[in-house]
XYZ file of C-alpha atoms in Angstrom:
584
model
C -115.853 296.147 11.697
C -112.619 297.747 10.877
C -111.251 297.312 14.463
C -112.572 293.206 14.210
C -110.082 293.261 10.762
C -107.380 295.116 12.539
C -107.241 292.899 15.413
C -107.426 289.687 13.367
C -104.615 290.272 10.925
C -102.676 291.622 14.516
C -103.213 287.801 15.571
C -102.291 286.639 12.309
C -99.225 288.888 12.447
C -98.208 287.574 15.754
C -98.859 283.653 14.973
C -96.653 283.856 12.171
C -93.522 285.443 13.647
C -94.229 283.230 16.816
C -93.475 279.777 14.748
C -90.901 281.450 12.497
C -88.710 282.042 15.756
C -89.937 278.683 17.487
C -88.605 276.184 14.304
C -85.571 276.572 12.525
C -85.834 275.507 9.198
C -82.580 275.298 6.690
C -81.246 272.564 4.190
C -77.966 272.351 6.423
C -75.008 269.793 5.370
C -74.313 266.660 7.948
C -71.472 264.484 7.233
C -71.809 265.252 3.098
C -75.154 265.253 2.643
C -77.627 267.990 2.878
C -80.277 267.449 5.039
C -83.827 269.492 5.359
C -83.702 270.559 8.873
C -86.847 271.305 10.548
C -87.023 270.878 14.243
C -87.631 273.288 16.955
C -85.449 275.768 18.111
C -82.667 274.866 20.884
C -81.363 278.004 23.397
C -78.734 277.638 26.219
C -78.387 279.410 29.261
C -74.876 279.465 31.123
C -75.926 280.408 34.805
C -78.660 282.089 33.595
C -78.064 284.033 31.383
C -78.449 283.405 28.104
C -75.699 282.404 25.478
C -75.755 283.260 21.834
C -73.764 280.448 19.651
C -74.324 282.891 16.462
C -74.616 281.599 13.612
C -73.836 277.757 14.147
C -76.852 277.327 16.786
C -77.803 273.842 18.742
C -79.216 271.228 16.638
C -80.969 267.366 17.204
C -79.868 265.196 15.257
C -80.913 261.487 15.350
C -82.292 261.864 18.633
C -79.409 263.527 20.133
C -78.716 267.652 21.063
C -75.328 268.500 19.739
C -73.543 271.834 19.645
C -70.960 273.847 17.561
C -68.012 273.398 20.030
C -65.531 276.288 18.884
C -68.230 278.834 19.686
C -69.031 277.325 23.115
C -65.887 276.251 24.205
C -64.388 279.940 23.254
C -66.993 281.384 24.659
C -66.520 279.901 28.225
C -62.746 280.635 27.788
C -61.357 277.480 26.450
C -58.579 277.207 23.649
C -59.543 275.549 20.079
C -57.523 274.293 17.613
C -58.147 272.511 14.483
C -56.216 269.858 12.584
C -57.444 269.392 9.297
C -55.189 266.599 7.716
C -56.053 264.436 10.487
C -59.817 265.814 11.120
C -58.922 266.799 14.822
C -60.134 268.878 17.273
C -58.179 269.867 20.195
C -59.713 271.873 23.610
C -57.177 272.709 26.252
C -58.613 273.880 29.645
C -56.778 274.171 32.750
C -56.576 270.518 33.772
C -57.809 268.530 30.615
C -56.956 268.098 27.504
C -59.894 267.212 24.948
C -59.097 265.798 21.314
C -62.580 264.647 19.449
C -62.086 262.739 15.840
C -64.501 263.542 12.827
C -66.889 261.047 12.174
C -65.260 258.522 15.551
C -67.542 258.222 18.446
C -65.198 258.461 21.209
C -62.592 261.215 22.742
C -59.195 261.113 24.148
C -59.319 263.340 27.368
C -55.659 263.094 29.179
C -54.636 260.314 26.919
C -57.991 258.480 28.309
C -60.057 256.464 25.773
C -64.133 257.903 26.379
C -66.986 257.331 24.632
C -69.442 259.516 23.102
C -73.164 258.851 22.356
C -73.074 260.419 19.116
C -69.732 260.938 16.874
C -68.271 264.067 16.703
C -69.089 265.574 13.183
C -69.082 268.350 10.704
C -71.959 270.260 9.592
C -71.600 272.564 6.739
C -68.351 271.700 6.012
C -66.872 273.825 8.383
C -68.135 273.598 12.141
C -67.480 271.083 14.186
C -70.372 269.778 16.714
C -70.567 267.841 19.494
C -73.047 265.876 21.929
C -74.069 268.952 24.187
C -73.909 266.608 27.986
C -70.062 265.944 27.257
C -68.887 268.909 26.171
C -70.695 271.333 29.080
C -69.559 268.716 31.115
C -65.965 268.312 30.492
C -65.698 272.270 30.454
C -66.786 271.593 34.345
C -70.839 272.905 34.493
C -73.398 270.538 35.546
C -75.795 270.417 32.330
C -79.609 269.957 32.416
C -82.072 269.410 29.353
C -85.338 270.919 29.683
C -87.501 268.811 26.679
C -90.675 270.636 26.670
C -88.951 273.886 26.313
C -86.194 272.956 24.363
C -83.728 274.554 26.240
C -80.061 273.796 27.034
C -79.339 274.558 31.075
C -75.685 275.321 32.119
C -74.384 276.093 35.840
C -70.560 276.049 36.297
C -69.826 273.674 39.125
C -68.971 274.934 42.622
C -65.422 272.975 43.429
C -66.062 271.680 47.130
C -64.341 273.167 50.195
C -60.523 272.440 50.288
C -59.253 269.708 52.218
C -55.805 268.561 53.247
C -55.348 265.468 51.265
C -52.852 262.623 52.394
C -50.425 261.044 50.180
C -49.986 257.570 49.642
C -46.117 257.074 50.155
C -45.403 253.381 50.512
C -47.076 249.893 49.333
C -45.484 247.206 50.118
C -45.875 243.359 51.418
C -44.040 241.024 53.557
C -44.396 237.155 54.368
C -43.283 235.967 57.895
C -44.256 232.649 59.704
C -47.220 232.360 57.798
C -48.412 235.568 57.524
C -49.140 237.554 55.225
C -49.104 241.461 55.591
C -50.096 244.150 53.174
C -49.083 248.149 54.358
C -50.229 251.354 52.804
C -48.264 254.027 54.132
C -49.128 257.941 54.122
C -47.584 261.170 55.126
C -50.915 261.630 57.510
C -53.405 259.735 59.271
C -55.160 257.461 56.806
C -59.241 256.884 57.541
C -61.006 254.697 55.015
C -64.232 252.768 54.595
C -64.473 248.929 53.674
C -66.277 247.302 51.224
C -66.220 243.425 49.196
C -67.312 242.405 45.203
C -67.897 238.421 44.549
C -68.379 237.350 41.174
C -68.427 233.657 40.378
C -64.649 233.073 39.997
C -63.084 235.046 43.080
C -63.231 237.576 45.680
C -62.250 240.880 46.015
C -62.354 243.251 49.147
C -61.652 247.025 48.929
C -60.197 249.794 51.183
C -61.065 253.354 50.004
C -58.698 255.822 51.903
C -60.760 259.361 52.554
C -59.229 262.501 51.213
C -55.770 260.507 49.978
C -53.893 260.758 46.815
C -51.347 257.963 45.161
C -48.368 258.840 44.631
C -46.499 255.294 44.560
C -45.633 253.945 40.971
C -45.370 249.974 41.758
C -49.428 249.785 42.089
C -49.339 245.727 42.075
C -48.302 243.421 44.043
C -48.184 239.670 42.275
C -48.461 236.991 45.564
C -50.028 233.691 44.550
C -50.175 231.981 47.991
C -52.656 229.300 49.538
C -55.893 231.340 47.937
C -54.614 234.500 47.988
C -53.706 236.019 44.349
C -52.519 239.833 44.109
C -53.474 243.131 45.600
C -52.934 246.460 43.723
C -53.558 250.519 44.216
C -55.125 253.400 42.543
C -56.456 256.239 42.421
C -60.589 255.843 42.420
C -61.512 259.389 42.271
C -59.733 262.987 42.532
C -62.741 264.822 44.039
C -63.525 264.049 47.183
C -59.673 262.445 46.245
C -59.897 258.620 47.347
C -57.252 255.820 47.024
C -58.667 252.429 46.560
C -56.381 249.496 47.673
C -58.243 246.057 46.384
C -57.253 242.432 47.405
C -58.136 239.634 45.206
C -58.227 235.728 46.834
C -60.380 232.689 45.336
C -62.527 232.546 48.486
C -63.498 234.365 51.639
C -60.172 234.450 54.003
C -60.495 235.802 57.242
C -57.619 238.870 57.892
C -57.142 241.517 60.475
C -56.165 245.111 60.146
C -54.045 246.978 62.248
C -52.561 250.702 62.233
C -49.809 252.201 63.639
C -50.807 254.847 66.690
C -50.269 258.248 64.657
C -52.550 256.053 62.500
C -49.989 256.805 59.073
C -49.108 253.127 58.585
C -52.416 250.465 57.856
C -51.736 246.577 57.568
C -53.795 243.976 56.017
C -52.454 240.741 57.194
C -53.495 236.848 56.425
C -53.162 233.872 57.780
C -51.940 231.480 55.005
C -49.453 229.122 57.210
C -46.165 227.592 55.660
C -45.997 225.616 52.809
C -43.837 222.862 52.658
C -41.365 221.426 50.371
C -41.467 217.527 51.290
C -39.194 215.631 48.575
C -37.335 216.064 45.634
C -36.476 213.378 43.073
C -35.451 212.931 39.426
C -35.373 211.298 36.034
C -34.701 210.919 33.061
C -37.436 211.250 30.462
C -36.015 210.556 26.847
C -33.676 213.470 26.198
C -35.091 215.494 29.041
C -34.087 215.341 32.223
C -37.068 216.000 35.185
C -37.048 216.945 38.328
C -39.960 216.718 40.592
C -40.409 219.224 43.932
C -43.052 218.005 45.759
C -44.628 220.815 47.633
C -47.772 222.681 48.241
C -46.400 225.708 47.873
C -47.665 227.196 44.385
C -45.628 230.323 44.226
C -41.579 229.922 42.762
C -39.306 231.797 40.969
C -36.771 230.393 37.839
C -34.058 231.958 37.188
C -30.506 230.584 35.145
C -27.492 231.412 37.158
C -24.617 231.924 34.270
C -24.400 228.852 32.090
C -24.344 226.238 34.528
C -27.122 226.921 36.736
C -30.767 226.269 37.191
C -32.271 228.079 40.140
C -35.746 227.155 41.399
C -36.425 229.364 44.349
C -39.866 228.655 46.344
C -41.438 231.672 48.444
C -43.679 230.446 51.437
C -41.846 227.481 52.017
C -39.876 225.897 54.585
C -37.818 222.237 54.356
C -39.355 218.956 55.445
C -36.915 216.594 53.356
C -37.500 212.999 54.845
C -34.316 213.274 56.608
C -34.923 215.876 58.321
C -31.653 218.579 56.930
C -32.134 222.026 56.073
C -29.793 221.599 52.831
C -28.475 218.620 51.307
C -27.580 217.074 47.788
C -29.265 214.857 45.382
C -26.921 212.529 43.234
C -28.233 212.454 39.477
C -26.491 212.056 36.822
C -28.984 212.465 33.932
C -28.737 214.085 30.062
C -27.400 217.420 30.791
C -28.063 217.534 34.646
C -24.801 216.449 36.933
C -25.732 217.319 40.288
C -28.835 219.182 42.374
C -28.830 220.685 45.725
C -31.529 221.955 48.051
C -31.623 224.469 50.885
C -33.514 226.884 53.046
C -32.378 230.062 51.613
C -34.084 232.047 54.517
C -37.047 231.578 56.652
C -39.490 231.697 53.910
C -37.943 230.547 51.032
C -36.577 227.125 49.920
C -33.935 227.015 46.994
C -33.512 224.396 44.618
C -30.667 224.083 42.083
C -29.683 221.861 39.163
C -25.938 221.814 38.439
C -25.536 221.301 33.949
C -22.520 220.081 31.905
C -23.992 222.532 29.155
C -26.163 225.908 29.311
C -29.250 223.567 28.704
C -33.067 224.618 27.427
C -35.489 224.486 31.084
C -39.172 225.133 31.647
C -40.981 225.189 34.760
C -44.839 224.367 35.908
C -47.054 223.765 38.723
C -48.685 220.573 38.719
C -51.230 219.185 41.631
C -48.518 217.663 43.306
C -45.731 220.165 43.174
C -43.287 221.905 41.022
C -41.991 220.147 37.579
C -38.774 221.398 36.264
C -37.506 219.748 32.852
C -34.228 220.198 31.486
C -33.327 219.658 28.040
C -30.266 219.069 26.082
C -30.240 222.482 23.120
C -31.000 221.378 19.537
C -27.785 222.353 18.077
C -29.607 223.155 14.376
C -31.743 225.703 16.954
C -29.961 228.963 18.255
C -31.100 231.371 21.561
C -34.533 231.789 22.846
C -36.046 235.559 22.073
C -39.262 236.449 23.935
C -41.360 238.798 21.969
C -43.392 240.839 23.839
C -45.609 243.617 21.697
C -47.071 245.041 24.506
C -50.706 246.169 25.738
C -53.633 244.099 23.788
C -57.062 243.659 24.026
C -59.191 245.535 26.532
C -56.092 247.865 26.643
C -55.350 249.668 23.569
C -52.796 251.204 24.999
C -51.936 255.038 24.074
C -54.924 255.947 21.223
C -53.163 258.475 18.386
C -53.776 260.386 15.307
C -56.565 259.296 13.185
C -57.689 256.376 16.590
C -54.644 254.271 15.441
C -53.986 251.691 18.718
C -50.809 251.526 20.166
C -51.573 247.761 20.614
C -52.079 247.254 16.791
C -48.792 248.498 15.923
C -46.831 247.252 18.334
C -48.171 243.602 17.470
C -47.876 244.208 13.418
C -44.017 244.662 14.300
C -43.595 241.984 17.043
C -45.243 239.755 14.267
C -42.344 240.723 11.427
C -39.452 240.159 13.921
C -40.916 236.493 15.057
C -40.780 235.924 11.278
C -37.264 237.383 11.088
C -35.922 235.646 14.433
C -37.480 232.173 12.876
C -36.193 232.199 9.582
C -33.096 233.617 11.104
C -33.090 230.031 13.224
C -34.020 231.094 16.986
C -36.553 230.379 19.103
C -38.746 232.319 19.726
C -42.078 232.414 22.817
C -44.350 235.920 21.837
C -46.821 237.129 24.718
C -49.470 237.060 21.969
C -50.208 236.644 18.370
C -53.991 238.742 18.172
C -55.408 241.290 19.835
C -56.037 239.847 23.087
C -55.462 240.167 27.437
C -52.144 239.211 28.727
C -51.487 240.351 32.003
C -48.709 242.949 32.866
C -46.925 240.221 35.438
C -47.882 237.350 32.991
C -44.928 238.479 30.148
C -41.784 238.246 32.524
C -42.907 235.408 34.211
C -43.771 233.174 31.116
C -40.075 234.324 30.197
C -38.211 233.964 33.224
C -40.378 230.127 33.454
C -39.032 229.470 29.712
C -35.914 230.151 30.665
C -35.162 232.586 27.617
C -31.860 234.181 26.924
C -33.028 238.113 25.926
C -36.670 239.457 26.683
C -37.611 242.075 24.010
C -40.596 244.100 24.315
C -42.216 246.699 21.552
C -43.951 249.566 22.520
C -45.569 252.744 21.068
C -45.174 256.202 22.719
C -47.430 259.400 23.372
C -47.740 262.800 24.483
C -49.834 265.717 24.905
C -48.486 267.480 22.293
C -48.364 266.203 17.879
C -44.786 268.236 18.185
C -43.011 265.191 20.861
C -41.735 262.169 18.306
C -39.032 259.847 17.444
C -37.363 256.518 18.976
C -36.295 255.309 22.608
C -34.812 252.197 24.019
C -35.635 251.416 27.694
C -33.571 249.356 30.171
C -33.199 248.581 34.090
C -30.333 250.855 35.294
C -27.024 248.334 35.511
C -26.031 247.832 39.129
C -30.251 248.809 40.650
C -30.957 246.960 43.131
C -27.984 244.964 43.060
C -29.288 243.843 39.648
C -25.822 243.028 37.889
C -27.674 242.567 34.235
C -25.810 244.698 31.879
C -28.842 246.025 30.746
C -27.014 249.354 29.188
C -25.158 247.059 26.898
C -28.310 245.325 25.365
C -30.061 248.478 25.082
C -27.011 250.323 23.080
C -26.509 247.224 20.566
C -30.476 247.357 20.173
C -30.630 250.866 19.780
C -27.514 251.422 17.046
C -28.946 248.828 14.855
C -32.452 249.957 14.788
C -31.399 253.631 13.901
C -29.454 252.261 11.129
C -32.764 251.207 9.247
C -34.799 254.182 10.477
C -34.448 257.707 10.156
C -37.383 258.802 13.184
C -35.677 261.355 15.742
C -32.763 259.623 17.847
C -34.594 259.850 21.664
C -31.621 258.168 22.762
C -31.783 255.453 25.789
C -33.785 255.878 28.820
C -33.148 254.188 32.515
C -36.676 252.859 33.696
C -36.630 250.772 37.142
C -39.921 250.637 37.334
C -41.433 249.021 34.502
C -42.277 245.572 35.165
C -41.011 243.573 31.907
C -37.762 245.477 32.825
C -37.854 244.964 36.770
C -39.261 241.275 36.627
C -37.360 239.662 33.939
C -34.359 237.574 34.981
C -32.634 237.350 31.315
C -31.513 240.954 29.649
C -34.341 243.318 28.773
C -35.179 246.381 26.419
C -38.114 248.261 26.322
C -38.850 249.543 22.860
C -40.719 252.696 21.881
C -40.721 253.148 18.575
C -42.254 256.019 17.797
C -44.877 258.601 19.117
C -48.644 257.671 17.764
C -49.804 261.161 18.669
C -47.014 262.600 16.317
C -48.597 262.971 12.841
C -45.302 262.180 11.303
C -44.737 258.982 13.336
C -47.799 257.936 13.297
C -48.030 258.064 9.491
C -44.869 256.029 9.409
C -46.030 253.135 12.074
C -48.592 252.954 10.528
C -46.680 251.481 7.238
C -45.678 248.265 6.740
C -42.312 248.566 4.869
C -41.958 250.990 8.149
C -42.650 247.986 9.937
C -40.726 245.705 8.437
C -37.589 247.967 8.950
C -38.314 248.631 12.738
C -38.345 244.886 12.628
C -35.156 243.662 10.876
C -33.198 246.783 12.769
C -34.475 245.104 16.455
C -33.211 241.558 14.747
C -29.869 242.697 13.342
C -29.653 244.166 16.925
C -30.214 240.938 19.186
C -28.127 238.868 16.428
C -25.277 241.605 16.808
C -25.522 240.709 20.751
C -25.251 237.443 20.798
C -22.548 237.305 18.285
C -20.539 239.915 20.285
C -21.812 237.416 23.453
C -19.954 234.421 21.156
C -16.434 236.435 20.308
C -16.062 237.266 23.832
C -16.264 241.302 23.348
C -18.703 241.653 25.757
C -19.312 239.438 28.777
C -22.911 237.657 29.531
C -25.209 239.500 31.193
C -26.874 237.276 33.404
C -28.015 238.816 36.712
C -25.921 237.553 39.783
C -25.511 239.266 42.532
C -29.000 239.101 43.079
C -29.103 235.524 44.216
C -27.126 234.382 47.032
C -24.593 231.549 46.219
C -25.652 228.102 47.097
């Protein structure tokens, strides 16, 4: 009887210690708020072997596993560090690194916007946790979730054999009788695999080069021909590394690809024909004076030519003027418009220009039957057109800082305040947007260069890897690139004093970029503005203010009225690209 008692409170014994180690039960605190906690226990293994998180262990809550991520991350060999004014949590590893925001359900890895499937959030005050899936995965182990047993599998990923990887040196286009070629160039044989996407609105075929990494900055290529719209490059993935070039047309065009015999060079090339440019005529419209091109050609770039000059210059195109002459003149003598002349600049291109008695208001469109230019006389109550351009919007947020402020709010709060100060001040003004919507990169220049507007002016935000990188840069197109004769540096320096005189953020100086497209596309002069870094937690707590705002603001506007005033005095000379167009 006594070994029956024994042997039942043994099995008693056992039962109880069994569920005391299989559910954890604590009042814990989540987010504020204590919470009875009562749900099985949660172990990991890392390769096997088990790993001990202490006194922070694994939890589910609402459905999803999280963990503390200071005692994992440390634990695989990771660096940690906390911010606690701005609730921030930083991992560095070798190639990444990893900022998660208390209580936000996304991360910034490499200045990349990713989302989580549960927010990142304190329990107990103290620990951080995160959804288990991301954070194994990020720290590069494949993660599995074993439900019955409540356990947490880890196994460190196995990088794949090395392979030579080709880089991408050269993408470029060219238009010739009709044709239409596209090259990718490498520094070793390019293979690649084919592929096409239709959706209801166009078509898009893809070229995924094996083993090949991009190295070229200009990524798109605008074209706008006959069906055919743009084609751009990027990197798709980094491992197995693979460039994807994409084409986009409205329909199904046949091409044919070619590559050179050391097979380094691969060409794309369409068949589109030649446009034509059949007649030119004008009129006066009221005030305005028009002038019609009638061509099918649907591609053409504006451009004023000091203050006497319109320049309409049509890619794809060749002559076919009813009397038959490859340049010629058209007598007009209209509002502002004296004289306009025609040619075939080269074998592709067909230039149109309209002579002025005054440097007159133009904008340019594409109608069914051609290409509508209409010149108008200035209102003299009205002073220079500024293009506002705050920049990013919409699906792109741009550069995501301290506390998930978006670049693309800021810049538009300040592009908003110098509209207001450019229209009070009595110029006109075009902005690329007024709300937090798409406009596409190519879309800003050429809506300016179309409107024919006298300074382009765009407002940026800037970020780094590191809170310590802050303060205030001007961008501009090196003077003289390219044969680009824009005194870009002059712009940028009469910008640049006048904003520093309202703001007291770290002097970056000015900065030459030649490769940003509202600096490289824009045919009037140009400044890039960053105004301050959002991942610096002084900046960011400044652009984030509005009387900050407002200053940033009035010192861009004292700057562009300080340029056109030293324009008017004659202490500096216009800035209105040349040499880049041929004379006519």
């Amino acid at each position: 009887m006594k070994k029956v008692i024994v042997f039942f409170a043994l099995l008693i014994l056992l039962s109880t210690l069994c569920i005391s180690a299989y559910a954890y039960k604590a009042n814990i605190v989540v987010d504020n708020k204590v919470v009875n906690y009562n749900v099985p226990d949660v172990s990991i293994t890392v390769n096997g072997n088990k790993f001990d998180t202490g006194k922070n262990p694994p939890l589910i809550i609402d459905n999803n596993t999280i963990v503390p991520l200071r005692s994992i991350s440390e634990g695989l060999g990771e660096k940690v560090n906390w911010d606690g004014p701005t609730q921030t949590v930083t991992v560095t590893t070798k190639d990444k690194v990893i900022k998660l925001f208390i209580g936000k359900d996304y991360a910034i890895i490499n200045s990349n916007k990713v989302s989580l499937l549960a927010p990142a959030r304190l329990i107990n005050r103290d620990t951080t946790y995160v959804p288990m899936r991301f954070l194994f995965e990020n720290l590069g182990y494949d993660v599995k979730w074993i439900g019955d047993k409540y356990i947490i599998q880890a196994t460190k990923k196995v990088d794949p054999p090395s392979v030579n990887n080709v880089n991408i040196t050269s993408f470029t286009s060219d238009y010739l009788n009709g044709t239409y070629t596209i090259s990718v160039k490498g520094d070793g044989p390019l293979t690649y695999t084919q592929g096409s996407i239709n959706d209801d609105t166009s078509i898009r075929i893809y070229f995924d080069f094996n083993n090949a990494i991009n190295t070229v900055t200009n990524k798109q290529i605008t074209i706008d021909k006959s069906g055919l719209n743009l084609a751009y490059i990027g990197q798709n993935k980094l491992q197995p590394a693979i460039t994807r070039l994409v084409v986009n047309m409205d329909y199904s065009m046949p091409y044919t690809i070619t590559q050179s015999q050391d097979k380094k060079e691969f060409d794309i090339s369409f068949k589109i024909g030649q446009n034509k440019v059949s007649n030119i005529t004008a009129a006066k419209i009221n005030n305005n004076d028009q002038i019609t091109i009638n061509t099918d050609a649907d591609h053409f770039n504006p451009s004023r030519y000091g203050d006497n000059k319109i320049i309409i210059d049509i890619s794809g195109a060749t002559l076919s003027m009813p009397d038959g002459k490859l340049s010629g003149n058209i007598s007009f003598a209209g509002n502002v418009v004296t004289e306009i002349r025609y040619s075939q600049l080269d074998a592709n291109t067909v230039r149109v220009v309209a002579y002025t008695n005054l440097k007159a208001d133009f904008s340019v469109q594409y109608t069914g039957q051609g290409i509508m230019l209409t010149i108008t006389k200035p209102d003299p109550n009205k002073k220079q057109l500024v293009y506002i351009d705050p920049g990013h919007g919409g699906s792109d947020p741009g550069a995501i800082g301290i506390g998930g402020i978006h670049e693309a709010d800021i810049n538009l709060a300040i592009a908003l305040k110098l509209k207001t100060l450019l229209d009070n001040g009595g110029y006109r003004t075009m902005i690329s947007r007024t709300t937090d919507t798409d406009v596409g990169l190519y879309d800003r220049p050429y809506q300016a260069n179309n409107e024919g507007a006298d300074v382009f002016v765009s407002i940026h935000s800037d970020s780094f890897g590191s809170p310590s990188a802050n303060g205030t840069t001007v961008l501009y197109y090196p003077n003289g690139y390219n044969g680009d004769t824009r005194d870009e540096k002059t712009f940028a320096q009469i910008i640049h004093d006048n904003l520093m005189k309202q703001i007291s953020t770290s002097d970056r100086g000015l900065s030459e970029r030649p490769n940003l497209v509202v600096l490289n596309q824009t045919k009037m002069p140009a400044v890039l503005v960053e105004t301050g870094f959002v991942t610096s937690p002084t900046d960011a707590q400044l652009l984030t203010d509005d009387n900050f705002q407002w200053k940033v603001a009035q010192g861009i506007y004292n700057g562009i009225v300080d340029y056109f005033d030293k324009l008017s005095n004659g202490s500096i000379s216009t800035t209105v690209s040349d040499s880049v167009y041929k004379s006519n």
